[in-house]
XYZ file of C-alpha atoms in Angstrom:
580
model
C -11.214 -11.551 25.669
C -7.417 -11.233 25.039
C -5.362 -8.326 23.537
C -2.158 -9.175 21.701
C 0.560 -6.844 21.920
C 3.510 -7.800 19.729
C 7.019 -6.120 19.566
C 8.553 -7.493 16.060
C 12.326 -6.545 15.456
C 13.568 -5.776 12.001
C 16.255 -3.883 10.370
C 16.471 -0.540 8.575
C 18.405 2.635 7.627
C 17.631 6.189 8.378
C 16.522 8.274 5.065
C 16.486 11.912 5.129
C 13.356 12.336 2.926
C 13.550 16.226 3.452
C 15.994 16.334 0.636
C 13.353 14.982 -1.915
C 11.447 17.293 -4.192
C 8.042 17.862 -3.229
C 5.318 15.830 -5.056
C 3.651 17.481 -7.981
C 0.704 19.570 -6.754
C -1.793 18.072 -9.590
C -3.485 14.814 -10.538
C -0.802 12.715 -12.500
C -1.702 10.448 -15.501
C 0.225 7.169 -15.645
C 0.386 6.818 -19.371
C 1.039 10.416 -20.040
C 3.411 11.392 -17.198
C 4.631 8.345 -15.444
C 5.294 5.678 -18.357
C 7.561 7.905 -20.406
C 9.849 8.445 -17.150
C 9.988 4.730 -16.372
C 10.632 3.690 -19.825
C 13.526 6.216 -20.346
C 15.268 5.933 -16.907
C 14.207 2.646 -15.280
C 13.102 0.041 -17.867
C 16.862 -0.769 -19.024
C 17.683 -2.362 -15.666
C 14.158 -3.512 -14.641
C 12.388 -5.396 -17.026
C 11.293 -9.034 -17.828
C 14.799 -9.837 -19.241
C 16.900 -7.856 -16.889
C 15.946 -7.182 -13.440
C 18.455 -5.750 -11.213
C 17.895 -6.499 -7.444
C 15.056 -8.676 -8.487
C 12.862 -5.539 -9.315
C 10.800 -5.246 -12.461
C 9.010 -2.140 -13.520
C 7.465 -3.303 -16.852
C 4.138 -4.110 -15.319
C 2.083 -3.031 -12.405
C 1.880 -6.620 -10.541
C 5.713 -7.074 -10.726
C 6.450 -3.260 -9.717
C 4.134 -3.376 -6.725
C 5.676 -6.807 -5.587
C 8.974 -5.320 -5.237
C 12.408 -6.839 -5.545
C 14.997 -8.586 -3.285
C 14.955 -5.578 -0.719
C 11.032 -6.016 -0.238
C 8.423 -3.584 -1.277
C 9.753 -0.517 -3.433
C 6.643 1.358 -4.149
C 4.165 1.995 -1.180
C 0.992 3.355 -2.617
C -0.221 6.515 -0.791
C 3.266 6.938 0.613
C 5.901 8.234 -1.602
C 8.301 9.394 1.103
C 8.482 5.832 2.279
C 8.802 4.157 -1.195
C 12.480 2.670 -1.916
C 12.184 3.711 -5.444
C 11.706 7.228 -4.706
C 14.772 6.984 -2.275
C 16.807 5.511 -5.028
C 15.594 7.956 -7.760
C 16.135 11.027 -5.539
C 19.942 9.594 -4.977
C 19.464 9.539 -1.085
C 21.162 6.075 -0.785
C 24.851 6.027 -1.691
C 25.542 2.949 -4.194
C 21.942 2.424 -4.619
C 21.106 5.379 -7.062
C 18.541 4.943 -9.915
C 19.560 5.103 -12.678
C 23.059 3.857 -11.378
C 25.884 6.446 -11.865
C 27.282 6.190 -15.514
C 24.147 4.498 -16.986
C 21.852 7.351 -17.648
C 21.029 10.927 -16.345
C 19.599 11.365 -13.010
C 15.767 11.968 -12.742
C 14.871 15.681 -12.723
C 13.224 17.402 -9.647
C 9.999 17.697 -11.860
C 10.210 13.837 -12.688
C 10.612 12.666 -9.016
C 7.856 14.961 -8.221
C 5.661 13.454 -10.816
C 6.608 9.963 -9.515
C 5.954 10.960 -5.863
C 2.423 12.336 -6.678
C 1.630 9.279 -8.715
C 2.541 7.028 -5.614
C 0.693 9.313 -3.181
C -2.440 9.229 -5.231
C -2.376 5.456 -5.064
C 0.086 4.411 -7.806
C -2.691 3.725 -10.294
C -1.760 1.660 -13.426
C -4.195 0.738 -16.043
C -4.790 -2.662 -17.016
C -3.005 -3.911 -19.954
C -0.282 -1.277 -19.961
C 3.064 -3.021 -20.220
C 6.398 -0.828 -20.450
C 9.188 -1.348 -22.681
C 12.552 0.388 -22.442
C 13.025 3.436 -24.709
C 15.926 5.601 -25.160
C 15.592 9.270 -24.365
C 14.586 11.101 -27.648
C 16.655 13.510 -29.143
C 15.668 17.202 -28.959
C 13.219 18.119 -31.504
C 12.210 14.620 -32.402
C 8.608 13.816 -32.778
C 8.619 12.021 -29.359
C 10.319 14.863 -27.493
C 7.588 15.736 -25.125
C 7.339 13.151 -22.394
C 7.918 10.519 -24.904
C 4.599 11.140 -26.767
C 4.329 11.525 -30.478
C 3.128 14.698 -32.082
C -0.401 14.595 -33.363
C 0.814 15.713 -36.721
C 1.492 12.062 -37.279
C -2.316 11.151 -37.293
C -4.305 10.429 -40.259
C -6.272 13.482 -41.212
C -10.077 13.689 -40.408
C -12.498 12.546 -43.196
C -13.455 15.573 -45.276
C -17.150 14.817 -45.139
C -20.144 14.495 -42.840
C -19.812 11.262 -40.694
C -23.046 9.227 -39.753
C -22.688 7.736 -36.202
C -25.143 5.065 -36.617
C -23.850 3.818 -40.133
C -20.286 4.344 -39.597
C -19.020 5.117 -35.931
C -21.170 2.689 -33.974
C -20.544 -0.324 -36.367
C -16.704 0.616 -36.022
C -16.829 0.824 -32.156
C -18.814 -2.653 -32.055
C -16.064 -4.350 -33.918
C -13.041 -2.643 -32.427
C -13.849 -1.494 -29.096
C -16.805 -3.393 -27.696
C -14.673 -6.577 -26.881
C -12.783 -4.568 -23.940
C -15.192 -1.730 -23.628
C -18.658 -3.185 -24.020
C -21.292 -5.385 -22.472
C -19.019 -8.203 -21.324
C -16.381 -6.167 -19.910
C -15.539 -2.626 -18.971
C -11.805 -2.205 -18.884
C -10.848 0.985 -17.191
C -14.361 1.315 -16.328
C -15.307 2.471 -19.853
C -18.213 1.254 -22.147
C -18.471 2.336 -25.727
C -22.077 0.872 -26.085
C -23.604 3.282 -23.738
C -23.736 7.007 -24.435
C -23.648 8.267 -20.914
C -20.560 6.026 -19.898
C -18.761 6.847 -23.018
C -19.370 10.612 -22.941
C -18.236 10.602 -19.362
C -15.080 8.405 -19.878
C -13.297 6.023 -17.464
C -10.726 6.021 -14.824
C -8.404 8.091 -17.193
C -11.123 10.713 -17.704
C -13.067 11.684 -21.057
C -12.306 9.502 -24.045
C -13.073 12.071 -26.421
C -13.423 15.925 -26.681
C -16.186 17.255 -29.205
C -14.551 19.465 -31.523
C -11.042 18.375 -30.713
C -10.157 15.176 -32.232
C -6.297 15.588 -32.093
C -6.525 16.261 -28.183
C -8.930 13.102 -27.411
C -7.476 10.245 -25.680
C -9.191 7.665 -27.966
C -7.578 9.090 -31.006
C -4.240 9.116 -29.425
C -4.452 5.609 -28.569
C -5.746 4.275 -31.698
C -3.314 6.264 -33.467
C -0.159 4.945 -31.809
C 0.849 8.156 -30.170
C 1.149 6.913 -26.753
C 4.221 4.635 -26.677
C 3.697 1.140 -25.132
C -0.355 1.610 -25.442
C -1.924 1.174 -28.629
C -5.719 0.453 -28.933
C -7.307 -1.952 -29.449
C -5.403 -4.386 -27.233
C -6.877 -7.247 -29.020
C -7.475 -7.904 -32.632
C -6.352 -5.695 -35.624
C -5.576 -1.877 -35.356
C -7.778 0.611 -36.865
C -6.900 1.655 -40.348
C -6.063 5.143 -41.402
C -9.650 5.529 -42.959
C -11.151 4.316 -39.755
C -9.195 6.890 -37.605
C -9.977 9.525 -39.993
C -13.884 8.574 -39.473
C -13.501 8.803 -35.836
C -11.445 12.143 -36.107
C -14.218 13.712 -38.266
C -16.934 12.479 -36.085
C -15.431 14.094 -33.079
C -14.663 17.191 -34.673
C -18.078 17.627 -36.161
C -19.376 17.674 -32.281
C -19.314 13.836 -31.596
C -23.227 13.503 -32.178
C -24.618 10.672 -30.538
C -28.290 9.872 -31.163
C -30.548 9.023 -28.162
C -32.139 5.641 -27.652
C -29.275 3.469 -28.899
C -28.298 2.039 -25.396
C -28.426 -1.856 -25.346
C -31.975 -3.225 -24.324
C -32.322 -4.007 -20.861
C -29.386 -1.555 -19.519
C -29.958 0.143 -16.406
C -28.052 3.047 -15.519
C -26.275 3.254 -12.257
C -28.003 5.087 -9.124
C -28.391 8.623 -9.460
C -25.289 10.624 -8.809
C -25.144 11.824 -5.315
C -24.620 15.428 -6.416
C -28.374 15.315 -7.769
C -29.797 13.826 -4.821
C -32.001 15.930 -2.290
C -30.065 17.059 0.694
C -30.569 14.848 3.854
C -28.772 14.434 7.111
C -27.708 10.988 7.251
C -26.569 8.868 10.032
C -23.049 8.563 11.442
C -20.895 5.771 9.846
C -20.844 2.522 11.431
C -17.586 1.445 13.068
C -16.466 -2.156 13.492
C -15.364 -3.240 16.943
C -12.004 -5.257 16.186
C -8.798 -3.458 15.368
C -5.238 -3.931 14.646
C -3.005 -0.926 15.097
C 0.511 -0.736 14.101
C 3.161 1.438 15.650
C 6.355 1.648 13.496
C 9.780 2.622 14.254
C 10.295 6.384 14.245
C 12.754 6.272 11.734
C 10.822 4.463 9.013
C 9.225 1.037 8.048
C 10.694 -2.354 8.009
C 12.460 -3.986 4.901
C 9.231 -5.401 3.496
C 7.291 -1.855 4.035
C 3.609 -2.407 4.739
C 3.595 -5.799 3.663
C 4.917 -6.695 7.086
C 1.475 -6.122 8.523
C -0.739 -6.996 5.508
C -3.597 -9.282 5.665
C -2.040 -12.231 4.025
C -4.638 -14.678 2.682
C -7.562 -12.939 4.656
C -9.513 -10.051 3.391
C -7.683 -6.731 3.156
C -9.875 -5.357 6.139
C -7.825 -7.373 8.369
C -4.334 -5.529 7.494
C -2.845 -3.277 10.217
C -3.974 0.344 10.664
C -0.496 2.414 10.465
C -0.107 5.080 13.367
C 3.193 6.991 13.553
C 2.962 7.420 17.495
C 6.024 9.656 17.658
C 5.010 12.006 14.731
C 3.362 15.426 15.169
C 0.445 14.113 12.988
C 0.133 10.208 13.898
C -2.539 9.640 11.552
C -2.274 11.062 7.986
C -5.523 13.244 6.946
C -7.377 12.568 10.097
C -8.051 16.297 10.639
C -8.795 19.182 8.248
C -5.960 21.490 7.732
C -6.067 24.602 9.802
C -6.605 26.787 6.717
C -9.924 25.049 6.002
C -11.816 26.959 9.008
C -15.044 26.541 7.207
C -15.111 22.933 8.084
C -17.086 22.379 11.212
C -17.750 19.355 13.371
C -21.330 19.099 12.012
C -20.210 19.721 8.387
C -17.338 16.964 8.754
C -20.010 14.587 10.288
C -22.208 15.133 7.133
C -19.463 14.817 4.893
C -17.983 11.601 6.368
C -21.530 9.889 6.271
C -22.039 10.999 2.827
C -18.481 9.425 1.737
C -19.655 6.413 3.436
C -22.699 6.101 1.470
C -20.849 6.610 -1.573
C -18.202 4.133 -0.644
C -21.028 1.504 0.264
C -22.627 2.250 -3.028
C -19.435 1.662 -5.138
C -18.668 -1.355 -3.206
C -21.921 -2.946 -4.126
C -20.722 -2.759 -7.695
C -17.429 -4.623 -7.153
C -18.300 -7.514 -4.782
C -15.363 -9.708 -3.918
C -12.743 -6.780 -4.034
C -12.017 -6.263 -0.299
C -9.661 -3.313 -0.793
C -12.111 -0.784 -0.611
C -13.927 -2.366 2.543
C -10.428 -2.278 3.983
C -9.999 1.238 3.395
C -13.277 1.992 4.932
C -12.641 0.124 7.963
C -9.241 1.519 8.437
C -10.759 5.121 8.322
C -13.649 4.154 10.426
C -11.199 2.946 12.985
C -9.376 6.190 12.686
C -12.606 8.165 12.986
C -13.531 6.213 16.139
C -9.992 6.910 17.527
C -10.410 10.621 16.710
C -13.947 10.970 18.317
C -13.708 8.695 21.311
C -10.188 8.686 22.418
C -8.794 12.105 21.345
C -6.343 12.187 24.208
C -4.656 8.898 23.358
C -1.462 10.461 21.765
C -1.141 13.040 24.250
C 1.048 11.829 27.156
C 1.609 15.049 28.669
C -0.444 14.307 31.600
C 1.447 11.117 32.442
C 3.248 11.261 35.827
C 6.938 11.741 36.092
C 7.298 8.259 37.509
C 5.673 6.835 34.487
C 7.816 8.886 32.019
C 10.860 7.708 33.771
C 9.735 4.101 33.711
C 9.472 4.288 29.819
C 12.818 6.063 29.397
C 11.119 9.150 27.809
C 13.512 11.516 29.322
C 16.527 10.105 27.851
C 17.455 10.493 23.980
C 18.281 6.827 23.259
C 15.133 5.321 24.674
C 12.529 8.204 24.360
C 11.146 7.156 20.751
C 10.743 3.615 21.425
C 9.442 4.165 24.900
C 6.975 6.494 23.679
C 5.433 3.815 21.360
C 5.334 1.396 24.260
C 3.567 3.887 26.197
C 0.944 4.617 23.568
C 0.635 0.927 23.021
C -0.547 0.610 26.646
C -3.017 3.515 26.257
C -4.595 2.091 23.181
C -5.056 -1.276 24.969
C -6.826 0.529 27.668
C -9.163 1.972 25.089
C -10.110 -1.253 23.824
C -7.845 -1.890 20.974
C -7.560 -5.597 20.461
C -4.204 -5.990 18.720
C -1.176 -3.687 18.870
C 2.133 -4.201 17.239
C 5.141 -2.056 17.954
C 8.219 -2.388 15.815
C 11.932 -1.724 16.447
C 14.272 -1.237 13.436
C 13.793 -0.055 9.929
C 15.039 -0.611 6.341
C 18.993 -1.185 6.338
C 21.955 -2.550 7.921
C 23.143 0.449 9.952
C 21.627 1.207 13.352
C 19.535 -1.714 13.453
C 19.174 -5.339 14.115
C 20.680 -6.731 10.852
C 24.228 -6.958 12.144
C 25.992 -8.077 9.160
C 28.943 -5.895 9.270
C 29.713 -5.140 12.976
C 27.803 -6.537 15.760
C 29.851 -5.068 18.544
C 28.910 -1.595 17.479
C 25.323 -2.213 16.119
C 23.784 -4.460 18.659
C 24.314 -2.504 21.644
C 22.974 0.666 20.006
C 19.552 -0.978 18.931
C 19.225 -2.975 22.234
C 19.761 0.309 24.268
C 16.847 1.926 22.460
C 14.335 -0.850 23.344
C 15.098 -2.263 26.718
C 13.592 0.440 29.022
C 10.532 0.704 26.905
C 9.837 -2.979 27.020
C 10.621 -3.362 30.736
C 8.484 -0.441 31.339
C 5.470 -1.697 29.482
C 5.599 -5.159 31.265
C 5.845 -3.496 34.611
C 3.071 -0.846 33.923
C 0.641 -3.584 32.505
C 1.129 -5.621 35.701
C 0.749 -2.665 37.997
C -2.560 -1.822 36.312
C -4.008 -5.088 36.195
C -3.793 -5.368 32.339
C -1.213 -8.230 32.082
C -3.984 -10.840 33.080
C -5.834 -10.553 29.848
C -2.868 -9.065 27.620
C -0.571 -11.418 25.629
C 2.849 -9.946 25.221
C 5.115 -11.428 22.573
C 8.822 -10.443 21.603
C 9.939 -12.144 18.381
C 11.903 -11.711 15.327
C 12.383 -13.543 11.955
C 15.572 -15.354 12.737
C 18.659 -15.188 14.985
C 22.299 -14.553 14.175
C 25.088 -17.014 13.407
C 27.525 -17.986 16.167
C 30.387 -17.250 13.992
C 31.555 -14.196 12.305
C 30.710 -12.744 8.799
C 33.509 -10.963 7.542
C 35.402 -9.454 10.281
C 33.018 -8.732 13.017
C 29.450 -9.126 11.521
C 27.041 -12.173 11.897
C 24.868 -13.638 9.145
C 21.121 -14.818 9.429
C 20.423 -17.814 11.569
C 17.122 -19.620 10.932
C 18.299 -22.723 12.957
C 17.695 -21.175 16.452
C 16.799 -17.828 18.156
C 14.587 -16.702 21.054
C 11.184 -15.617 21.347
C 9.488 -14.800 24.681
C 5.986 -14.478 25.822
C 4.306 -13.148 28.982
C 1.130 -12.343 30.460
C -2.281 -13.988 29.954
C -2.161 -17.644 30.156
C 1.725 -17.859 30.151
C 3.643 -19.532 33.025
C 6.536 -17.365 34.149
C 9.947 -18.383 34.717
C 10.022 -21.318 32.124
C 12.602 -21.747 29.194
C 11.365 -24.262 26.440
C 13.815 -25.697 24.128
C 17.548 -25.502 23.691
C 20.207 -25.213 21.018
C 23.398 -26.937 20.704
C 26.475 -25.847 22.460
C 27.343 -23.387 19.666
C 23.903 -21.752 19.424
C 23.866 -22.915 15.768
C 20.746 -25.304 15.619
C 17.878 -26.166 18.092
C 18.346 -29.681 19.456
C 15.899 -30.068 22.145
C 12.108 -29.344 22.038
C 12.378 -27.622 18.654
C 9.587 -25.279 18.100
C 8.507 -23.910 14.599
C 6.483 -20.829 13.621
C 3.198 -22.880 13.320
C 3.753 -24.063 17.068
C 3.890 -20.335 18.021
C 0.829 -19.558 16.119
C -1.163 -22.492 17.455
C -0.366 -21.374 21.005
C -1.121 -17.691 20.272
C -4.629 -18.992 18.934
C -5.075 -21.017 21.789
C -4.679 -18.278 24.301
C -7.181 -16.371 22.283
C -9.650 -19.090 22.787
C -9.378 -20.498 19.241
C -8.620 -24.119 17.878
C -6.028 -23.658 15.263
C -7.185 -27.062 13.564
C -10.820 -25.748 13.229
C -10.129 -22.040 12.192
C -10.245 -22.033 8.421
C -10.730 -19.411 5.681
C -11.961 -20.281 1.991
C -8.938 -18.998 -0.364
C -8.639 -19.739 -3.823
C -10.753 -22.953 -3.454
C -9.016 -24.239 -0.329
C -10.060 -24.063 3.246
C -6.672 -22.637 4.741
C -5.380 -22.661 8.151
C -3.140 -20.315 9.542
C -0.863 -23.321 10.769
C -1.354 -25.026 7.401
C -1.546 -28.637 8.089
C 1.168 -28.530 10.949
C 1.550 -26.925 14.486
C 0.700 -27.953 18.190
C 0.124 -26.093 21.274
C 3.275 -25.693 23.319
C 1.505 -26.705 26.651
C 4.630 -26.683 28.668
C 4.804 -22.920 28.864
C 1.013 -22.557 29.714
C 0.007 -21.604 33.203
């Protein structure tokens, strides 16, 4: 069994996130809180027609995809999201909105955006944004871009019958999106219990308070950019008046009207008898990512995503040099009432709930990935609590990795912890050097003389120390070490002293399990511009890595979008000249 250790070089920029306003300390609603901010301040420059820097913020898919610089919104990590850096004006020349093109976002607005991202960046299906000017004070849309309820049609001034008047209205206008065939936003209007509970956005109606009910605000057009129904004709004033009267009169819904054959979901966990469950099952394989202590690379977490494989195969992010390497792994100190036993029972119950939810959403691998990631974290918490504690390492080891020198301490610590993870059975470890930006990183467009020496000095002792340490401990025999990057630099200047990207030739080196030492394969031309001898593509590198892991790259396939896909596509060959 081979472990794979991979050091990847990327580029970046140091961002002082301590200057950002804190995230809002409440649950944020996208339609009520976030949509108005984006439409007023961002959509003018980031829409379907105009997309500065390639970034669109008019729909969720485009927003999460990011722009020319990579991923701009990292769900769960607002402090690492580029859109927050720009909105918080932390990056000169990249403010959002640009200087002179709109008022800066207030601390409250940035706090809402941060909370929304930290809470998963939820964005309801069907919600498409459009640019709107900031309303004048006192206008009917002065509050967060939402119209005042005084513009709604008045409630009908008579007793409303649910069976005769409301149910037919729901069937004709609401069932297409919230009925037996589909349940957008997890809401059904044909089942009393589900309709009363509401969907992802919360309760759809408040008995006795029609003007405050979400369904009335949506069908009445009070929520800019989201008017229900999404399909078909809108409700008339008379129909809205009937719905308002029904809600104001208590939203009476007779029993026995649910569809025939409808089976309610399993009993909610809160009403089940108490029982001590077994501990969660933990999968054996793992992929741990140790980023640069200064931040994530250009493409954010997309750099270690699962690609076309199920999301469970993405990397688990561990900040090796941070005081808290894994977020939310331990209870806060203030929660002294949480004991080891209660936490075990709580995690087991959460595991049951997650599996139950997963059973209703077959084919969506995201929840399974989240479960797997936190089970890995739990395994690390329980079985190797000291993996990040390097205080007992010898002085010779600290010196080997450069931990006592300021320039090499950060990367050296990541390399040392990578070795400790491998010793504990972690199969794949990825250590990154460089973050997002062109200063203090490998992306030497402006001044390679100043930048290259700085970043190289940060890494050389850690890499050399890791290699020597693995060999001394007998780990190098079954550990494959790979040092690689996405491209090299041009042999001629860019500007005065910078170097542009070069995909024509660059160096990757491998060492350890199955690799022949002291061998160079391939050669560039005399200018180091293009490869001219034994040219090797990424497919060949992947084929060789898989071969060393005991896998035939031509036989390894995964069914994706109706195609049996290979990691090497239809290319690649094993580079046998470098094998021992």
